[in-house]
Amino acid sequence: MKTLKLITAIAITAILGFTSCQSEESIQTGTNPNANSSTSPTASNFERAAMNDGSEDDFLDGSACTELLFPLSATINGKNITILSKLDFSAALNILGEFNDDNDTVAFNFPINVRLSNYTEVTVNSQSELDALKSECESAEAQGRDAISCIDFKFPITMLTYNVSLEQTGSVVIQSEKQLYTFMSGLNSDVLFTANYPISATLSNGTEIQINSDAELQDSISDCVQFEDEKDEAADAALEVEAILSGAKFTVDSYIVAGVNTANDYVNYTIEFTNDLKLIAKDIVNSTTGEIEGTYTVSSETEVFLNTTFASNTAVSALGNDWVVNTYSSTLVSLKSKTDASVTLTFKKI
């Protein structure tokens, strides 16, 4: 689902920063029966897509409605860390990802400064204040006022303005998301607008598009929002798969290559997925055989992936692959090769 950003109750009563973009030369005469009001779906689409994106630090504050401002310090899983820039996010992620079956905790050393979805910067003095902002964020989502972050416009964008008689009164050249948000959120009821199409944009799946009308804008947003929803569903499923695997032992229930089931090749082995992302293959029949170690990771896009790796030239090397998770339950995880759908593997929990 799309990233959430907070729409606060602060009213913006004037459009700031645009007077230098408007001149006598930019004003064109004419009428436009398709001009949009401040309450139109097009106005909402542009405004929500232009909100400040606070999603990059969600693993710390749990809310895309707040962008953490630097410097700040926090205690993460009992370890103190100072974050001076986004470059320090990797250190925080390493602490959080050390084990996949623990309860991660992030305790900020308040006060901290955050930037809200409307670009306002505020000081947060306690966890309760931060929780209140998160609650407002969840309310915005429930009411359909959450941000649309799956589309990035390419600037400049020109907005043509009209009066209620549909006569053009001017034009505004917008150079950034913040200016676009300010323009849309500051529109008066007696001002209408239309975008001077075409507009170029990039979707969250990397596709670059050209938008030629309000209808195409709506279609593009609907498509990319659906893509984001699928990504969120897959991310939730990935967490479930990782929880099933972590700290558990499995046997190879089936391993099919080109229609041939070779599970008997692994009948003597158990495969343990440890909570620190390691694999341990153990021969339960021949105790003199040493353990074979490997690694695993669970990830997702619009599907759930499991990567397994064992050292080459071992009895279980063939089980190492980039897998797509087909189905899963509390006792079975069924996989197919990412590159060859004829190769499938099913792990059964002991």
Short mmCIF file of C-alpha atoms in Angstrom, two decimals:
data_model
loop_
_atom_site.label_atom_id
_atom_site.label_comp_id
_atom_site.label_asym_id
_atom_site.label_seq_id
_atom_site.Cartn_x
_atom_site.Cartn_y
_atom_site.Cartn_z
CA MET A 1 0.00 0.00 0.00
CA LYS A 2 1.11 3.52 -0.49
CA THR A 3 3.32 5.20 2.04
CA LEU A 4 1.48 7.09 4.73
CA LYS A 5 2.15 10.77 5.36
CA LEU A 6 0.44 13.01 7.89
CA ILE A 7 -2.01 15.66 6.73
CA THR A 8 -2.13 18.06 9.66
CA ALA A 9 -4.94 20.44 10.49
CA ILE A 10 -2.75 23.48 9.86
CA ALA A 11 -4.53 25.71 7.32
CA ILE A 12 -2.41 27.31 4.65
CA THR A 13 -4.24 30.43 3.58
CA ALA A 14 -1.84 31.83 0.98
CA ILE A 15 0.19 30.42 -1.86
CA LEU A 16 3.81 31.25 -1.03
CA GLY A 17 6.83 31.43 -3.21
CA PHE A 18 5.13 31.74 -6.58
CA THR A 19 4.92 35.48 -7.25
CA SER A 20 8.27 35.42 -9.00
CA CYS A 21 6.94 32.74 -11.34
CA GLN A 22 3.98 34.80 -12.52
CA SER A 23 4.23 37.70 -14.94
CA GLU A 24 2.22 39.57 -17.52
CA GLU A 25 3.92 37.50 -20.23
CA SER A 26 2.79 34.23 -18.61
CA ILE A 27 -0.88 35.18 -18.50
CA GLN A 28 -2.87 33.74 -21.36
CA THR A 29 -6.41 34.68 -22.24
CA GLY A 30 -9.10 32.05 -22.74
CA THR A 31 -11.45 29.72 -20.90
CA ASN A 32 -11.21 26.11 -19.76
CA PRO A 33 -14.36 24.18 -18.89
CA ASN A 34 -12.19 21.37 -17.45
CA ALA A 35 -10.56 23.53 -14.76
CA ASN A 36 -10.41 21.92 -11.30
CA SER A 37 -11.46 23.28 -7.93
CA SER A 38 -9.49 22.91 -4.70
CA THR A 39 -11.78 20.01 -3.69
CA SER A 40 -11.51 18.10 -6.96
CA PRO A 41 -10.00 14.61 -7.26
CA THR A 42 -7.19 16.08 -9.38
CA ALA A 43 -6.31 18.59 -6.65
CA SER A 44 -6.26 15.75 -4.12
CA ASN A 45 -4.05 13.61 -6.37
CA PHE A 46 -1.49 16.36 -6.83
CA GLU A 47 -1.52 17.38 -3.16
CA ARG A 48 -1.17 13.88 -1.78
CA ALA A 49 1.57 13.00 -4.26
CA ALA A 50 3.53 16.11 -3.27
CA MET A 51 3.57 15.62 0.51
CA ASN A 52 6.87 15.26 2.33
CA ASP A 53 7.98 11.63 2.34
CA GLY A 54 9.00 10.35 5.76
CA SER A 55 8.99 6.67 4.87
CA GLU A 56 12.74 6.07 4.62
CA ASP A 57 13.13 5.97 8.41
CA ASP A 58 10.01 3.94 9.19
CA PHE A 59 12.14 1.15 10.65
CA LEU A 60 12.97 3.59 13.46
CA ASP A 61 9.83 5.68 14.09
CA GLY A 62 7.19 3.38 12.62
CA SER A 63 5.48 6.16 10.70
CA ALA A 64 5.89 7.58 7.20
CA CYS A 65 4.18 10.74 8.41
CA THR A 66 7.31 11.90 10.21
CA GLU A 67 10.76 12.39 8.75
CA LEU A 68 13.43 12.23 11.43
CA LEU A 69 15.82 15.19 11.37
CA PHE A 70 19.48 14.86 12.25
CA PRO A 71 21.35 14.65 14.49
CA LEU A 72 19.53 12.30 16.85
CA SER A 73 20.42 9.46 19.18
CA ALA A 74 18.59 6.34 20.24
CA THR A 75 18.98 3.06 22.06
CA ILE A 76 18.30 0.20 19.65
CA ASN A 77 18.00 -3.26 21.17
CA GLY A 78 20.04 -2.03 24.14
CA LYS A 79 22.78 -0.45 22.03
CA ASN A 80 23.30 3.31 21.95
CA ILE A 81 23.71 4.86 18.52
CA THR A 82 24.05 8.40 17.20
CA ILE A 83 22.61 9.09 13.77
CA LEU A 84 24.14 12.06 11.99
CA SER A 85 22.82 11.37 8.49
CA LYS A 86 21.10 8.72 6.39
CA LEU A 87 24.50 7.05 6.03
CA ASP A 88 24.13 5.90 9.64
CA PHE A 89 20.89 4.04 8.86
CA SER A 90 22.90 0.96 7.88
CA ALA A 91 24.38 0.69 11.38
CA ALA A 92 20.89 0.86 12.90
CA LEU A 93 19.58 -1.73 10.43
CA ASN A 94 22.46 -4.06 11.25
CA ILE A 95 21.50 -3.97 14.92
CA LEU A 96 17.83 -4.58 14.15
CA GLY A 97 18.66 -7.39 11.72
CA GLU A 98 21.10 -9.26 13.94
CA PHE A 99 18.40 -11.74 14.95
CA ASN A 100 15.06 -12.36 13.28
CA ASP A 101 13.11 -13.76 16.22
CA ASP A 102 13.67 -11.05 18.82
CA ASN A 103 11.49 -8.12 19.82
CA ASP A 104 13.22 -5.06 18.38
CA THR A 105 13.09 -1.92 20.51
CA VAL A 106 13.93 1.66 19.55
CA ALA A 107 14.05 4.26 22.33
CA PHE A 108 14.81 7.79 21.17
CA ASN A 109 16.69 10.22 23.36
CA PHE A 110 14.14 13.03 23.36
CA PRO A 111 13.65 15.74 22.32
CA ILE A 112 13.94 14.98 18.62
CA ASN A 113 13.00 17.09 15.59
CA VAL A 114 10.80 15.80 12.78
CA ARG A 115 9.41 17.13 9.51
CA LEU A 116 5.72 16.47 8.94
CA SER A 117 3.93 15.70 5.71
CA ASN A 118 3.07 19.37 5.18
CA TYR A 119 6.80 20.22 5.52
CA THR A 120 6.35 21.76 8.98
CA GLU A 121 9.22 21.03 11.37
CA VAL A 122 8.29 20.32 14.99
CA THR A 123 10.04 19.22 18.17
CA VAL A 124 8.83 15.97 19.73
CA ASN A 125 9.52 15.80 23.46
CA SER A 126 8.37 12.29 24.36
CA GLN A 127 7.34 8.90 23.03
CA SER A 128 3.71 9.75 23.77
CA GLU A 129 3.94 12.78 21.48
CA LEU A 130 5.48 10.62 18.76
CA ASP A 131 2.75 8.02 19.25
CA ALA A 132 0.13 10.77 18.84
CA LEU A 133 1.60 11.72 15.47
CA LYS A 134 1.55 8.07 14.45
CA SER A 135 -2.10 7.83 15.48
CA GLU A 136 -2.95 10.84 13.34
CA CYS A 137 -1.14 9.15 10.48
CA GLU A 138 -3.25 6.01 10.83
CA SER A 139 -6.38 8.15 10.94
CA ALA A 140 -5.35 9.87 7.71
CA GLU A 141 -5.03 6.50 6.03
CA ALA A 142 -8.40 5.33 7.29
CA GLN A 143 -10.02 8.48 5.89
CA GLY A 144 -8.33 8.30 2.51
CA ARG A 145 -6.13 11.31 3.23
CA ASP A 146 -2.85 9.43 3.21
CA ALA A 147 -0.09 10.31 0.80
CA ILE A 148 0.46 8.89 -2.65
CA SER A 149 4.18 8.17 -2.75
CA CYS A 150 4.34 5.78 -5.69
CA ILE A 151 4.67 8.55 -8.27
CA ASP A 152 7.40 11.19 -8.58
CA PHE A 153 6.74 14.11 -10.88
CA LYS A 154 9.47 15.68 -12.97
CA PHE A 155 9.66 19.42 -12.60
CA PRO A 156 9.01 22.10 -13.67
CA ILE A 157 5.24 21.76 -13.89
CA THR A 158 3.05 24.67 -15.00
CA MET A 159 -0.37 25.19 -13.45
CA LEU A 160 -2.84 27.46 -15.26
CA THR A 161 -5.24 29.34 -12.99
CA TYR A 162 -8.83 30.44 -13.68
CA ASN A 163 -11.60 32.32 -11.95
CA VAL A 164 -15.01 30.88 -11.30
CA SER A 165 -16.13 32.18 -14.70
CA LEU A 166 -13.52 29.81 -16.22
CA GLU A 167 -11.45 32.73 -17.50
CA GLN A 168 -7.71 32.24 -17.23
CA THR A 169 -6.07 34.56 -14.71
CA GLY A 170 -2.46 33.44 -14.86
CA SER A 171 0.01 30.58 -14.64
CA VAL A 172 2.38 29.29 -12.00
CA VAL A 173 5.63 27.44 -12.68
CA ILE A 174 6.29 24.87 -9.95
CA GLN A 175 9.82 23.63 -9.36
CA SER A 176 9.52 21.09 -6.51
CA GLU A 177 7.22 18.81 -4.55
CA LYS A 178 7.11 21.30 -1.69
CA GLN A 179 5.97 24.08 -4.02
CA LEU A 180 3.37 21.76 -5.56
CA TYR A 181 2.03 20.87 -2.12
CA THR A 182 1.91 24.54 -1.10
CA PHE A 183 0.08 25.47 -4.30
CA MET A 184 -2.55 22.75 -3.94
CA SER A 185 -3.13 23.06 -0.21
CA GLY A 186 -3.36 26.85 -0.48
CA LEU A 187 -5.93 27.09 -3.27
CA ASN A 188 -8.88 29.35 -2.43
CA SER A 189 -12.41 28.29 -3.28
CA ASP A 190 -12.69 30.97 -5.96
CA VAL A 191 -9.54 29.81 -7.80
CA LEU A 192 -9.62 27.00 -10.35
CA PHE A 193 -6.64 25.35 -12.01
CA THR A 194 -5.54 22.90 -14.64
CA ALA A 195 -2.18 21.30 -15.20
CA ASN A 196 -0.41 22.24 -18.40
CA TYR A 197 0.01 18.72 -19.75
CA PRO A 198 1.98 16.70 -20.70
CA ILE A 199 3.71 15.97 -17.39
CA SER A 200 6.50 13.41 -16.97
CA ALA A 201 6.74 11.16 -13.91
CA THR A 202 8.46 8.05 -12.59
CA LEU A 203 6.50 5.29 -10.86
CA SER A 204 7.80 3.31 -7.90
CA ASN A 205 8.37 0.28 -10.13
CA GLY A 206 10.86 2.36 -12.13
CA THR A 207 8.61 2.99 -15.12
CA GLU A 208 8.87 6.45 -16.66
CA ILE A 209 5.58 7.77 -18.02
CA GLN A 210 4.07 10.79 -19.73
CA ILE A 211 0.72 12.00 -18.40
CA ASN A 212 -1.52 13.88 -20.84
CA SER A 213 -4.70 14.51 -18.85
CA ASP A 214 -6.37 14.40 -15.45
CA ALA A 215 -7.83 11.01 -16.39
CA GLU A 216 -4.38 9.62 -17.20
CA LEU A 217 -3.09 11.00 -13.90
CA GLN A 218 -5.83 9.13 -12.05
CA ASP A 219 -5.17 5.92 -13.99
CA SER A 220 -1.42 6.11 -13.35
CA ILE A 221 -1.97 6.65 -9.63
CA SER A 222 -4.49 3.81 -9.43
CA ASP A 223 -2.03 1.44 -11.12
CA CYS A 224 0.95 2.36 -8.96
CA VAL A 225 -1.11 2.30 -5.75
CA GLN A 226 -2.19 -1.25 -6.62
CA PHE A 227 1.47 -2.15 -7.15
CA GLU A 228 2.33 -0.68 -3.73
CA ASP A 229 -0.51 -2.63 -2.13
CA GLU A 230 0.84 -5.84 -3.64
CA LYS A 231 4.31 -5.01 -2.30
CA ASP A 232 2.92 -4.43 1.19
CA GLU A 233 1.01 -7.71 1.11
CA ALA A 234 4.16 -9.53 0.01
CA ALA A 235 6.19 -7.85 2.75
CA ASP A 236 3.69 -9.05 5.36
CA ALA A 237 3.84 -12.56 3.92
CA ALA A 238 7.65 -12.47 4.00
CA LEU A 239 7.55 -11.74 7.72
CA GLU A 240 5.26 -14.73 8.22
CA VAL A 241 7.54 -17.03 6.20
CA GLU A 242 10.60 -15.85 8.11
CA ALA A 243 8.83 -16.49 11.42
CA ILE A 244 7.97 -20.04 10.30
CA LEU A 245 11.56 -20.76 9.28
CA SER A 246 13.48 -19.05 12.06
CA GLY A 247 14.72 -21.33 14.80
CA ALA A 248 13.13 -24.42 13.26
CA LYS A 249 14.37 -27.66 11.68
CA PHE A 250 13.03 -29.08 8.44
CA THR A 251 13.37 -32.10 6.21
CA VAL A 252 13.27 -32.08 2.42
CA ASP A 253 9.74 -33.26 1.66
CA SER A 254 10.23 -33.02 -2.09
CA TYR A 255 12.88 -31.75 -4.48
CA ILE A 256 11.78 -31.96 -8.11
CA VAL A 257 14.04 -31.23 -11.05
CA ALA A 258 12.58 -31.65 -14.55
CA GLY A 259 9.83 -33.87 -13.18
CA VAL A 260 12.09 -36.13 -11.10
CA ASN A 261 11.72 -36.11 -7.31
CA THR A 262 15.15 -36.48 -5.70
CA ALA A 263 14.06 -35.97 -2.08
CA ASN A 264 15.58 -39.36 -1.16
CA ASP A 265 19.03 -37.82 -1.70
CA TYR A 266 18.39 -35.74 1.42
CA VAL A 267 16.42 -38.20 3.54
CA ASN A 268 19.20 -38.38 6.15
CA TYR A 269 19.50 -34.62 6.55
CA THR A 270 17.77 -32.04 8.65
CA ILE A 271 17.98 -28.39 7.62
CA GLU A 272 17.94 -25.87 10.46
CA PHE A 273 17.18 -22.18 9.88
CA THR A 274 18.80 -20.32 12.77
CA ASN A 275 17.61 -16.98 14.12
CA ASP A 276 20.76 -15.25 12.84
CA LEU A 277 20.12 -16.19 9.19
CA LYS A 278 22.36 -19.24 9.07
CA LEU A 279 21.58 -22.70 7.68
CA ILE A 280 22.83 -25.89 9.30
CA ALA A 281 22.47 -29.18 7.44
CA LYS A 282 23.06 -32.19 9.67
CA ASP A 283 23.29 -35.89 8.82
CA ILE A 284 21.12 -37.57 11.48
CA VAL A 285 22.16 -41.10 10.42
CA ASN A 286 25.92 -40.76 10.20
CA SER A 287 27.07 -38.84 13.25
CA THR A 288 30.64 -38.66 11.93
CA THR A 289 29.54 -36.42 9.08
CA GLY A 290 30.20 -32.83 9.98
CA GLU A 291 27.57 -30.14 9.87
CA ILE A 292 27.25 -28.23 6.60
CA GLU A 293 26.67 -24.52 7.06
CA GLY A 294 25.00 -22.00 4.80
CA THR A 295 22.99 -18.80 4.89
CA TYR A 296 19.46 -17.70 4.05
CA THR A 297 17.52 -14.49 3.55
CA VAL A 298 13.82 -13.78 3.09
CA SER A 299 12.81 -10.82 0.95
CA SER A 300 9.91 -9.61 -1.15
CA GLU A 301 8.73 -7.44 -4.02
CA THR A 302 5.26 -8.41 -5.17
CA GLU A 303 6.21 -12.03 -4.33
CA VAL A 304 8.09 -13.57 -1.42
CA PHE A 305 11.64 -14.81 -2.08
CA LEU A 306 13.89 -17.17 -0.14
CA ASN A 307 17.59 -17.25 -0.96
CA THR A 308 19.48 -20.30 0.33
CA THR A 309 23.22 -20.77 -0.02
CA PHE A 310 25.45 -23.72 0.82
CA ALA A 311 29.13 -24.20 0.03
CA SER A 312 29.80 -25.94 -3.27
CA ASN A 313 30.66 -29.62 -3.48
CA THR A 314 28.66 -30.63 -0.40
CA ALA A 315 25.80 -33.09 -0.09
CA VAL A 316 23.23 -30.27 0.06
CA SER A 317 24.78 -27.77 -2.38
CA ALA A 318 21.91 -28.23 -4.83
CA LEU A 319 19.46 -26.87 -2.27
CA GLY A 320 21.08 -23.48 -2.60
CA ASN A 321 19.05 -21.32 -4.96
CA ASP A 322 17.01 -18.15 -5.39
CA TRP A 323 13.50 -19.38 -4.64
CA VAL A 324 10.01 -17.94 -5.01
CA VAL A 325 7.71 -18.95 -2.15
CA ASN A 326 4.71 -20.67 -3.76
CA THR A 327 2.73 -21.58 -0.65
CA TYR A 328 3.40 -21.85 3.04
CA SER A 329 1.81 -23.01 6.26
CA SER A 330 2.99 -23.51 9.81
CA THR A 331 4.58 -26.83 8.78
CA LEU A 332 5.31 -26.64 5.03
CA VAL A 333 7.11 -24.14 2.83
CA SER A 334 6.88 -24.82 -0.92
CA LEU A 335 9.30 -23.12 -3.29
CA LYS A 336 10.08 -22.87 -6.98
CA SER A 337 13.30 -21.71 -8.61
CA LYS A 338 13.30 -18.06 -9.59
CA THR A 339 14.98 -18.92 -12.89
CA ASP A 340 13.56 -22.36 -13.68
CA ALA A 341 9.97 -23.11 -12.69
CA SER A 342 10.53 -26.86 -13.24
CA VAL A 343 12.75 -26.91 -10.13
CA THR A 344 10.66 -27.03 -6.93
CA LEU A 345 11.51 -27.67 -3.30
CA THR A 346 9.30 -28.28 -0.28
CA PHE A 347 10.57 -28.11 3.29
CA LYS A 348 8.58 -29.89 6.03
CA LYS A 349 8.97 -28.79 9.64
CA ILE A 350 10.02 -31.47 12.10
#
